[in-house]
Short mmCIF file of C-alpha atoms and ligand atoms in Angstrom, two decimals:
data_model
loop_
_atom_site.label_atom_id
_atom_site.label_comp_id
_atom_site.label_asym_id
_atom_site.label_seq_id
_atom_site.Cartn_x
_atom_site.Cartn_y
_atom_site.Cartn_z
CA UNK A 1 22.50 12.80 12.21
CA UNK A 2 22.45 16.51 11.41
CA UNK A 3 19.34 18.66 11.20
CA UNK A 4 18.89 20.18 7.71
CA UNK A 5 20.16 23.76 7.70
CA UNK A 6 16.64 25.10 7.14
CA UNK A 7 15.40 23.45 10.35
CA UNK A 8 18.38 24.80 12.27
CA UNK A 9 17.72 28.25 10.89
CA UNK A 10 13.98 28.27 11.66
CA UNK A 11 14.50 26.96 15.19
CA UNK A 12 17.33 29.48 15.69
CA UNK A 13 15.25 32.43 14.46
CA UNK A 14 12.27 31.51 16.63
CA UNK A 15 14.47 31.15 19.69
CA UNK A 16 16.33 34.38 18.99
CA UNK A 17 12.93 36.09 18.92
CA UNK A 18 12.24 34.75 22.42
CA UNK A 19 10.01 31.78 21.59
CA UNK A 20 10.43 28.11 22.41
CA UNK A 21 10.89 25.94 19.35
CA UNK A 22 11.59 22.25 18.67
CA UNK A 23 11.46 19.61 15.98
CA UNK A 24 8.77 17.18 17.04
CA UNK A 25 7.00 13.92 16.23
CA UNK A 26 7.92 11.60 13.37
CA UNK A 27 11.10 13.42 12.35
CA UNK A 28 12.53 13.10 15.87
CA UNK A 29 11.57 9.43 16.03
CA UNK A 30 13.21 8.78 12.68
CA UNK A 31 16.40 10.70 13.53
CA UNK A 32 16.77 8.84 16.81
CA UNK A 33 16.46 5.48 15.09
CA UNK A 34 18.96 6.51 12.44
CA UNK A 35 16.51 6.84 9.55
CA UNK A 36 16.08 9.86 7.30
CA UNK A 37 12.87 11.77 8.17
CA UNK A 38 10.58 12.24 5.17
CA UNK A 39 8.89 15.34 6.50
CA UNK A 40 9.62 17.95 9.12
CA UNK A 41 7.29 19.16 11.85
CA UNK A 42 8.28 21.88 14.28
CA UNK A 43 6.39 23.07 17.33
CA UNK A 44 6.71 26.46 18.96
CA UNK A 45 5.25 28.77 21.56
CA UNK A 46 4.87 31.44 18.83
CA UNK A 47 1.41 31.95 17.33
CA UNK A 48 0.99 31.31 13.58
CA UNK A 49 0.79 35.04 12.81
CA UNK A 50 4.00 35.64 14.76
CA UNK A 51 5.77 32.85 12.85
CA UNK A 52 4.59 34.29 9.55
CA UNK A 53 5.82 37.77 10.44
CA UNK A 54 9.17 36.47 11.62
CA UNK A 55 9.90 34.78 8.27
CA UNK A 56 8.35 37.44 6.06
CA UNK A 57 10.55 37.95 2.99
CA UNK A 58 12.64 34.93 3.95
CA UNK A 59 10.42 31.86 3.52
CA UNK A 60 6.95 31.90 1.97
CA UNK A 61 4.22 30.82 4.39
CA UNK A 62 0.93 29.04 3.78
CA UNK A 63 -1.78 28.63 6.40
CA UNK A 64 -2.25 24.91 5.89
CA UNK A 65 -4.09 24.19 9.12
CA UNK A 66 -5.06 27.56 10.50
CA UNK A 67 -7.70 26.14 12.86
CA UNK A 68 -5.05 23.90 14.42
CA UNK A 69 -2.32 26.50 14.49
CA UNK A 70 -0.31 25.08 11.59
CA UNK A 71 1.67 27.12 9.12
CA UNK A 72 3.82 25.63 6.37
CA UNK A 73 7.05 27.43 5.51
CA UNK A 74 8.58 26.81 2.10
CA UNK A 75 12.22 26.75 3.18
CA UNK A 76 14.18 26.58 -0.07
CA UNK A 77 12.87 23.26 -1.26
CA UNK A 78 11.98 21.94 2.16
CA UNK A 79 8.36 22.30 3.33
CA UNK A 80 8.36 22.71 7.10
CA UNK A 81 5.18 22.54 9.16
CA UNK A 82 5.33 24.84 12.14
CA UNK A 83 2.57 24.29 14.68
CA UNK A 84 1.87 26.34 17.76
CA UNK A 85 1.93 24.37 21.05
CA UNK A 86 -1.63 23.26 21.52
CA UNK A 87 -3.90 21.25 23.74
CA UNK A 88 -6.88 19.38 22.34
CA UNK A 89 -10.41 20.05 23.55
CA UNK A 90 -12.91 17.20 24.01
CA UNK A 91 -13.33 14.64 21.22
CA UNK A 92 -16.93 14.08 20.19
CA UNK A 93 -16.84 12.15 16.90
CA UNK A 94 -14.11 9.55 17.54
CA UNK A 95 -11.89 11.40 15.08
CA UNK A 96 -11.12 15.01 15.87
CA UNK A 97 -11.16 17.32 18.86
CA UNK A 98 -14.16 19.64 18.82
CA UNK A 99 -11.73 22.51 19.53
CA UNK A 100 -8.06 23.13 20.16
CA UNK A 101 -6.44 25.62 22.49
CA UNK A 102 -3.34 27.38 21.24
CA UNK A 103 -0.83 28.76 23.68
CA UNK A 104 -0.40 25.52 25.62
CA UNK A 105 2.92 24.35 27.06
CA UNK A 106 5.38 22.01 25.36
CA UNK A 107 4.40 19.31 27.86
CA UNK A 108 0.71 19.67 26.96
CA UNK A 109 1.57 19.58 23.29
CA UNK A 110 3.54 16.36 23.71
CA UNK A 111 0.83 14.79 25.86
CA UNK A 112 -1.80 15.11 23.10
CA UNK A 113 0.33 13.06 20.68
CA UNK A 114 -0.50 9.47 19.88
CA UNK A 115 2.48 7.25 20.78
CA UNK A 116 5.48 7.65 23.02
CA UNK A 117 7.83 7.23 20.05
CA UNK A 118 5.99 10.11 18.34
CA UNK A 119 5.90 12.37 21.38
CA UNK A 120 9.50 13.55 21.63
CA UNK A 121 10.87 17.00 20.86
CA UNK A 122 14.39 17.86 19.69
CA UNK A 123 16.12 21.22 20.07
CA UNK A 124 18.79 22.69 17.79
CA UNK A 125 21.59 21.69 20.19
CA UNK A 126 20.46 18.08 19.99
CA UNK A 127 18.61 18.16 23.32
CA UNK A 128 15.78 15.59 23.42
CA UNK A 129 12.63 16.30 25.46
CA UNK A 130 11.24 12.86 26.22
CA UNK A 131 8.49 12.99 28.85
CA UNK A 132 6.83 9.63 28.17
CA UNK A 133 9.65 7.15 27.66
CA UNK A 134 9.80 7.43 23.87
CA UNK A 135 13.50 6.58 23.70
CA UNK A 136 12.98 3.53 25.91
CA UNK A 137 10.14 2.29 23.65
CA UNK A 138 12.11 3.08 20.53
CA UNK A 139 14.96 0.86 21.65
CA UNK A 140 12.60 -1.83 22.94
CA UNK A 141 10.65 -1.72 19.66
CA UNK A 142 7.27 -0.93 21.21
CA UNK A 143 4.25 1.04 20.05
CA UNK A 144 2.74 2.43 23.26
CA UNK A 145 0.09 5.11 23.66
CA UNK A 146 0.85 8.32 25.50
CA UNK A 147 -1.44 8.21 28.53
CA UNK A 148 -4.35 5.81 28.97
CA UNK A 149 -4.63 3.83 25.71
CA UNK A 150 -8.35 3.21 26.08
CA UNK A 151 -9.06 6.93 26.31
CA UNK A 152 -6.67 7.77 23.50
CA UNK A 153 -8.25 5.28 21.09
CA UNK A 154 -11.77 6.32 22.12
CA UNK A 155 -10.87 9.96 21.36
CA UNK A 156 -9.58 9.19 17.87
CA UNK A 157 -10.08 5.78 16.31
CA UNK A 158 -7.61 6.51 13.53
CA UNK A 159 -4.91 6.02 16.17
CA UNK A 160 -5.80 2.31 16.25
CA UNK A 161 -4.88 1.98 12.59
CA UNK A 162 -1.84 4.19 13.06
CA UNK A 163 -0.66 1.91 15.86
CA UNK A 164 -0.91 -1.14 13.61
CA UNK A 165 0.74 0.77 10.79
CA UNK A 166 3.72 1.85 12.92
CA UNK A 167 4.05 -1.69 14.29
CA UNK A 168 4.26 -2.99 10.70
CA UNK A 169 6.36 -0.17 9.25
CA UNK A 170 8.93 -0.12 12.07
CA UNK A 171 8.60 -3.86 12.73
CA UNK A 172 7.72 -3.07 16.35
CA UNK A 173 5.50 -4.96 18.80
CA UNK A 174 2.35 -3.46 20.27
CA UNK A 175 2.81 -2.85 23.98
CA UNK A 176 0.28 -5.23 25.64
CA UNK A 177 -2.01 -2.61 27.23
CA UNK A 178 -2.02 -0.64 23.98
CA UNK A 179 -2.95 -3.75 22.02
CA UNK A 180 -5.69 -4.69 24.49
CA UNK A 181 -7.15 -1.19 24.28
CA UNK A 182 -7.02 -1.22 20.47
CA UNK A 183 -8.98 -4.45 20.56
CA UNK A 184 -11.47 -3.15 23.10
CA UNK A 185 -12.08 0.06 21.14
CA UNK A 186 -11.96 -1.41 17.64
CA UNK A 187 -15.69 -0.77 17.11
CA UNK A 188 -14.90 2.95 16.77
CA UNK A 189 -12.96 2.21 13.58
CA UNK A 190 -16.23 2.52 11.71
CA UNK A 191 -15.95 6.27 12.23
CA UNK A 192 -12.74 6.45 10.21
CA UNK A 193 -13.18 7.64 6.60
CA UNK A 194 -12.50 5.08 3.88
CA UNK A 195 -9.62 7.12 2.40
CA UNK A 196 -7.84 7.18 5.75
CA UNK A 197 -8.32 3.44 6.17
CA UNK A 198 -6.83 2.92 2.70
CA UNK A 199 -3.85 5.19 3.36
CA UNK A 200 -3.00 3.50 6.67
CA UNK A 201 -3.51 0.02 5.25
CA UNK A 202 -1.27 0.86 2.34
CA UNK A 203 1.55 1.84 4.67
CA UNK A 204 0.87 -1.12 6.94
CA UNK A 205 1.09 -3.52 3.99
CA UNK A 206 4.37 -1.98 2.85
CA UNK A 207 6.04 -2.58 6.20
CA UNK A 208 8.52 -5.33 7.06
CA UNK A 209 6.26 -6.40 9.95
CA UNK A 210 3.08 -6.56 7.86
CA UNK A 211 2.68 -10.34 8.00
CA UNK A 212 3.06 -10.47 11.77
CA UNK A 213 0.71 -7.55 12.41
CA UNK A 214 -1.94 -8.94 10.07
CA UNK A 215 -1.71 -12.36 11.66
CA UNK A 216 -2.14 -10.96 15.16
CA UNK A 217 -4.61 -8.16 14.52
CA UNK A 218 -6.93 -9.40 11.79
CA UNK A 219 -9.94 -9.03 14.10
CA UNK A 220 -9.14 -5.34 14.62
CA UNK A 221 -8.55 -4.72 10.94
CA UNK A 222 -11.79 -6.41 9.99
CA UNK A 223 -13.77 -3.57 11.56
CA UNK A 224 -12.13 -1.14 9.14
CA UNK A 225 -12.15 -3.68 6.30
CA UNK A 226 -15.27 -5.81 6.83
CA UNK A 227 -14.69 -7.42 3.43
CA UNK A 228 -12.09 -9.73 4.98
CA UNK A 229 -14.49 -11.13 7.60
CA UNK A 230 -15.15 -14.37 5.69
CA UNK A 231 -11.48 -15.08 5.16
CA UNK A 232 -10.84 -14.33 8.80
CA UNK A 233 -13.24 -16.91 10.15
CA UNK A 234 -12.16 -19.78 7.91
CA UNK A 235 -11.03 -22.91 9.82
CA UNK A 236 -7.59 -24.52 9.53
CA UNK A 237 -7.24 -26.31 6.24
CA UNK A 238 -5.04 -29.26 5.19
CA UNK A 239 -4.41 -27.69 1.77
CA UNK A 240 -2.79 -24.76 3.58
CA UNK A 241 -0.51 -27.01 5.57
CA UNK A 242 -2.91 -26.83 8.53
CA UNK A 243 -3.19 -23.06 8.66
CA UNK A 244 -6.35 -21.00 8.59
CA UNK A 245 -6.96 -19.01 5.40
CA UNK A 246 -6.20 -15.79 7.25
CA UNK A 247 -2.96 -17.11 8.72
CA UNK A 248 -1.99 -18.14 5.22
CA UNK A 249 -2.84 -14.72 3.78
CA UNK A 250 -0.82 -12.98 6.50
CA UNK A 251 2.16 -15.26 6.03
CA UNK A 252 2.05 -14.87 2.27
CA UNK A 253 2.01 -11.09 2.55
CA UNK A 254 4.96 -11.26 4.92
CA UNK A 255 6.85 -13.37 2.40
CA UNK A 256 6.07 -11.18 -0.63
CA UNK A 257 8.16 -8.28 -1.88
CA UNK A 258 6.65 -5.00 -0.66
CA UNK A 259 5.11 -4.16 -4.03
CA UNK A 260 1.75 -2.50 -3.27
CA UNK A 261 -0.17 -4.27 -6.04
CA UNK A 262 1.14 -7.65 -4.92
CA UNK A 263 0.45 -7.18 -1.23
CA UNK A 264 -3.01 -5.69 -1.76
CA UNK A 265 -3.92 -8.50 -4.17
CA UNK A 266 -2.79 -11.08 -1.63
CA UNK A 267 -4.83 -9.33 1.06
CA UNK A 268 -7.98 -9.18 -1.05
CA UNK A 269 -7.46 -12.39 -3.02
CA UNK A 270 -9.79 -14.42 -0.86
CA UNK A 271 -12.88 -12.24 -1.23
CA UNK A 272 -15.97 -13.52 -3.00
CA UNK A 273 -14.66 -17.04 -2.58
CA UNK A 274 -17.02 -19.87 -1.67
CA UNK A 275 -16.58 -20.54 2.03
CA UNK A 276 -15.32 -24.08 1.62
CA UNK A 277 -12.67 -22.98 -0.91
CA UNK A 278 -9.14 -22.82 0.37
CA UNK A 279 -7.39 -19.48 0.02
CA UNK A 280 -4.57 -19.46 -2.45
CA UNK A 281 -5.36 -22.77 -4.11
CA UNK A 282 -5.44 -23.15 -7.83
CA UNK A 283 -8.13 -24.98 -9.69
CA UNK A 284 -8.48 -26.12 -13.27
CA UNK A 285 -9.44 -23.53 -15.86
CA UNK A 286 -13.26 -23.41 -15.93
CA UNK A 287 -13.59 -23.37 -12.14
CA UNK A 288 -10.56 -21.05 -12.07
CA UNK A 289 -12.24 -18.59 -14.38
CA UNK A 290 -15.43 -18.22 -12.41
CA UNK A 291 -13.48 -18.06 -9.18
CA UNK A 292 -11.24 -15.44 -10.73
CA UNK A 293 -14.31 -13.42 -11.60
CA UNK A 294 -15.75 -13.67 -8.09
CA UNK A 295 -12.47 -12.86 -6.41
CA UNK A 296 -11.68 -10.04 -8.82
CA UNK A 297 -15.11 -8.50 -8.38
CA UNK A 298 -14.78 -8.75 -4.58
CA UNK A 299 -11.41 -7.03 -4.62
CA UNK A 300 -12.58 -4.40 -7.05
CA UNK A 301 -15.57 -3.54 -4.90
CA UNK A 302 -13.48 -3.30 -1.74
CA UNK A 303 -10.91 -1.08 -3.43
CA UNK A 304 -13.65 1.15 -4.82
CA UNK A 305 -15.19 1.50 -1.39
CA UNK A 306 -11.78 2.47 -0.04
CA UNK A 307 -11.55 5.10 -2.79
CA UNK A 308 -8.08 4.07 -3.90
CA UNK A 309 -6.84 5.54 -7.16
CA UNK A 310 -8.77 3.96 -10.00
CA UNK A 311 -5.69 2.83 -11.93
CA UNK A 312 -4.30 1.15 -8.83
CA UNK A 313 -7.63 -0.56 -8.13
CA UNK A 314 -7.70 -1.91 -11.68
CA UNK A 315 -4.16 -3.26 -11.42
CA UNK A 316 -4.70 -4.92 -8.05
CA UNK A 317 -8.04 -6.46 -9.06
CA UNK A 318 -6.53 -7.76 -12.31
CA UNK A 319 -3.77 -9.37 -10.28
CA UNK A 320 -6.34 -10.97 -7.98
CA UNK A 321 -8.02 -12.46 -11.06
CA UNK A 322 -4.70 -13.52 -12.52
CA UNK A 323 -3.73 -15.21 -9.23
CA UNK A 324 -6.74 -17.52 -9.58
CA UNK A 325 -5.53 -18.82 -12.92
CA UNK A 326 -3.00 -21.64 -13.14
CA UNK A 327 0.41 -20.75 -14.56
CA UNK A 328 0.90 -22.20 -18.04
CA UNK A 329 4.01 -24.28 -18.59
CA UNK A 330 4.11 -24.45 -22.36
CA UNK A 331 5.28 -21.86 -24.87
CA UNK A 332 1.92 -21.13 -26.43
CA UNK A 333 0.24 -20.91 -23.07
CA UNK A 334 2.88 -18.48 -21.83
CA UNK A 335 2.54 -16.25 -24.91
CA UNK A 336 -1.23 -16.22 -24.48
CA UNK A 337 -0.86 -15.52 -20.77
CA UNK A 338 1.48 -12.59 -21.39
CA UNK A 339 -0.72 -11.27 -24.20
CA UNK A 340 -3.81 -11.46 -21.99
CA UNK A 341 -2.50 -10.15 -18.66
CA UNK A 342 0.40 -7.96 -19.76
CA UNK A 343 3.99 -8.22 -18.56
CA UNK A 344 3.59 -6.22 -15.33
CA UNK A 345 0.73 -8.38 -14.05
CA UNK A 346 2.59 -11.52 -15.06
CA UNK A 347 5.67 -10.44 -13.08
CA UNK A 348 3.54 -9.58 -10.02
CA UNK A 349 1.80 -12.93 -10.44
CA UNK A 350 5.20 -14.64 -10.21
CA UNK A 351 6.01 -12.72 -7.04
CA UNK A 352 2.64 -13.69 -5.54
CA UNK A 353 3.27 -17.32 -6.41
CA UNK A 354 6.77 -17.23 -4.90
CA UNK A 355 5.29 -15.80 -1.70
CA UNK A 356 2.53 -18.42 -1.56
CA UNK A 357 5.07 -21.16 -2.02
CA UNK A 358 7.21 -19.70 0.76
CA UNK A 359 4.12 -19.69 3.00
CA UNK A 360 3.16 -23.22 2.01
CA UNK A 361 6.66 -24.24 3.13
CA UNK A 362 6.69 -27.68 1.64
CA UNK A 363 2.97 -28.30 2.25
CA UNK A 364 0.85 -30.39 -0.09
CA UNK A 365 1.54 -29.80 -3.75
CA UNK A 366 4.29 -27.28 -3.05
CA UNK A 367 6.96 -29.13 -5.00
CA UNK A 368 4.87 -29.46 -8.08
CA UNK A 369 3.89 -25.79 -7.91
CA UNK A 370 7.48 -24.72 -7.48
CA UNK A 371 8.43 -26.62 -10.59
CA UNK A 372 5.52 -25.01 -12.42
CA UNK A 373 6.64 -21.57 -11.33
CA UNK A 374 10.24 -22.20 -12.36
CA UNK A 375 9.15 -23.44 -15.76
CA UNK A 376 6.86 -20.44 -16.23
CA UNK A 377 9.66 -18.01 -15.29
CA UNK A 378 12.01 -19.67 -17.70
CA UNK A 379 9.51 -19.51 -20.55
CA UNK A 380 8.65 -15.88 -19.84
CA UNK A 381 12.35 -15.00 -20.01
CA UNK A 382 12.73 -16.93 -23.27
CA UNK A 383 9.74 -15.27 -24.88
CA UNK A 384 10.94 -11.82 -23.88
CA UNK A 385 14.49 -12.53 -25.06
CA UNK A 386 13.12 -13.78 -28.38
CA UNK A 387 11.10 -10.58 -28.76
CA UNK A 388 7.93 -12.65 -29.09
CA UNK A 389 4.76 -11.01 -30.33
CA UNK A 390 2.55 -10.54 -27.29
CA UNK A 391 -0.20 -8.26 -28.48
CA UNK A 392 -1.65 -6.32 -31.41
CA UNK A 393 1.09 -3.68 -31.09
CA UNK A 394 3.80 -6.31 -31.70
CA UNK A 395 2.16 -7.85 -34.75
CA UNK A 396 4.27 -7.44 -37.93
CA UNK A 397 1.13 -6.46 -39.82
CA UNK A 398 -1.24 -3.64 -38.88
CA UNK A 399 -4.41 -2.35 -40.50
CA UNK A 400 -2.31 -0.18 -42.81
CA UNK A 401 -0.62 -3.19 -44.43
CA UNK A 402 -3.91 -5.02 -44.89
CA UNK A 403 -5.29 -1.91 -46.59
CA UNK A 404 -2.24 -1.45 -48.84
CA UNK A 405 -2.40 -5.11 -49.88
CA UNK A 406 -5.98 -4.45 -50.96
CA UNK A 407 -7.31 -7.05 -48.55
CA UNK A 408 -9.45 -5.04 -46.13
CA UNK A 409 -10.82 -1.56 -45.64
CA UNK A 410 -10.90 -0.13 -42.12
CA UNK A 411 -13.88 -1.59 -40.25
CA UNK A 412 -14.98 -4.52 -38.13
CA UNK A 413 -13.84 -7.10 -40.69
CA UNK A 414 -10.32 -5.73 -40.64
CA UNK A 415 -10.41 -5.86 -36.85
CA UNK A 416 -11.46 -9.49 -36.92
CA UNK A 417 -8.71 -10.35 -39.43
CA UNK A 418 -6.04 -8.72 -37.23
CA UNK A 419 -7.33 -10.59 -34.21
CA UNK A 420 -7.21 -13.85 -36.08
CA UNK A 421 -3.63 -13.14 -37.23
CA UNK A 422 -2.62 -12.46 -33.64
CA UNK A 423 -4.22 -15.74 -32.58
CA UNK A 424 -2.20 -17.61 -35.20
CA UNK A 425 1.04 -15.97 -34.08
CA UNK A 426 0.39 -16.56 -30.37
CA UNK A 427 -0.44 -20.14 -31.19
CA UNK A 428 2.90 -20.46 -32.99
CA UNK A 429 1.14 -21.49 -36.20
CA UNK A 430 2.48 -18.47 -38.08
CA UNK A 431 5.80 -16.59 -37.78
CA UNK A 432 5.43 -12.92 -36.95
CA UNK A 433 6.59 -11.82 -40.41
CA UNK A 434 4.85 -9.43 -42.74
CA UNK A 435 4.83 -11.59 -45.87
CA UNK A 436 3.71 -14.74 -44.11
CA UNK A 437 0.93 -12.86 -42.35
CA UNK A 438 -0.29 -11.16 -45.54
CA UNK A 439 -0.24 -14.44 -47.44
CA UNK A 440 -2.27 -16.12 -44.72
CA UNK A 441 -4.74 -13.21 -44.60
CA UNK A 442 -5.21 -13.37 -48.38
CA UNK A 443 -5.74 -17.08 -48.31
CA UNK A 444 -8.26 -16.97 -45.47
CA UNK A 445 -10.22 -13.92 -46.60
CA UNK A 446 -13.89 -14.77 -46.50
P1 ATP B 1 4.89 9.61 9.18
O1 ATP B 1 5.09 11.02 8.69
O2 ATP B 1 5.95 8.66 8.89
O3 ATP B 1 3.51 9.12 8.87
P2 ATP B 1 4.58 10.85 11.67
O4 ATP B 1 4.76 10.35 13.06
O5 ATP B 1 5.36 12.04 11.27
O6 ATP B 1 4.89 9.63 10.75
P3 ATP B 1 2.28 12.36 10.93
O7 ATP B 1 0.94 11.88 10.50
O8 ATP B 1 3.12 13.10 9.97
O9 ATP B 1 3.04 11.07 11.46
O10 ATP B 1 2.04 13.22 12.23
C1 ATP B 1 3.04 13.97 12.86
C2 ATP B 1 2.93 13.85 14.38
O11 ATP B 1 1.66 14.34 14.80
C3 ATP B 1 3.02 12.44 14.90
O12 ATP B 1 4.35 12.02 15.09
C4 ATP B 1 2.26 12.55 16.20
O13 ATP B 1 3.07 13.13 17.20
C5 ATP B 1 1.17 13.54 15.87
N1 ATP B 1 -0.07 12.89 15.40
C6 ATP B 1 -0.43 12.63 14.12
N2 ATP B 1 -1.64 12.06 14.05
C7 ATP B 1 -2.09 11.97 15.31
C8 ATP B 1 -3.30 11.50 15.91
N3 ATP B 1 -4.27 10.99 15.17
N4 ATP B 1 -3.41 11.59 17.26
C9 ATP B 1 -2.42 12.11 18.01
N5 ATP B 1 -1.28 12.58 17.51
C10 ATP B 1 -1.10 12.52 16.18
MG1 MG B 2 5.22 13.01 9.44
#
């Protein structure tokens, strides 16, 4: 894989000026495993001011992390972070070094990095500087700390979450000593800001190894996400084919498409549930509704605490609620379902159900649920193909028509009449046609 020309040019210019310069970190890891890097970090012996001067009039520079020696060059569409070789001072808050020392050596700069796979440097001629066995771990599929894992996690607890995230995203295993240290130091995760927890969890959940990592590291995660503690300690359950609720959640997430709303909803779907309730089970409507409320409120609260984007939180919590409701298998029920939840939530709900069924793997009730899901999918397709009316916006009559027919003036009564018309159409009692709707409205006007 070739370096982008901008990277080649920046490295070349720095070297021509007598400095050392390398690509470093994630971009090197990704290039070596044959994936396209999504951002570019360079490290150099030049100080930020020297880098800025060197590219004056060529690439615009922004001091994005001045205290840490980082400068971002805008290299014709490619943002490139250039950081001066540095060594970290002591860590005092389990998150950040109290000070950093610029002017360190490349070896010191690599030694401060989190994992061996992230601690390699690459020169413009393709030379790889690999002081900690990064290439070996990359081909073995291992996340291993640089140096003593206990110390590294104690310095910065975010690294614990990063380790789990890389294991999930790359589908790698945790090297045993690294995993043991993550477990031993997990208490420090309480020092990690909620936004950072959310960002790492989001990337963890998106990864192909998410199910496996969640299954094996739930106890570690629960320090950062205490909301899952109840789900985590649930005993094995016959309704889940003998699995614990947490095992079931992990397996379901692993089986689901990596759609963030779906995977988050599956992760948080068991919150606010009565302890004896089995995760992922459906109940009849009245019980289902109150359970949906509890679960939805639990998810909503957790997502708010994690400070995720409000619109995302709303979508994921709605899906959690929706997942507590049984899937209708009749036309009217499906129209009402689509009208109530919206198409996007209904499609995510199907994906969640598919994943749960995959995790149930022929357990109790699985066949019946599969048939229910298939029937629901079929009916949803039919309703969409038929252009069915699924909400006020689809109704063939709006307030304007009721006004023109001299039936209603704008106001609460008109609103009620429109709602009633929609009910009749969803029910299938009336066709979604202007004349039929107006006639019915005239007849039923109070
Ligand atoms: P990605 O960009 O896919 O998240 P990345 O490895 O590039 O992966 P970044 O957060 O962009 O991760 O960080 C760039 C590099 O900085 C890492 O590869 C690693 O060498 C180093 N690094 C980042 N965060 C830490 C940390 N908390 N402790 C030690 N080194 C870190
Ligand atoms: Mg990166």
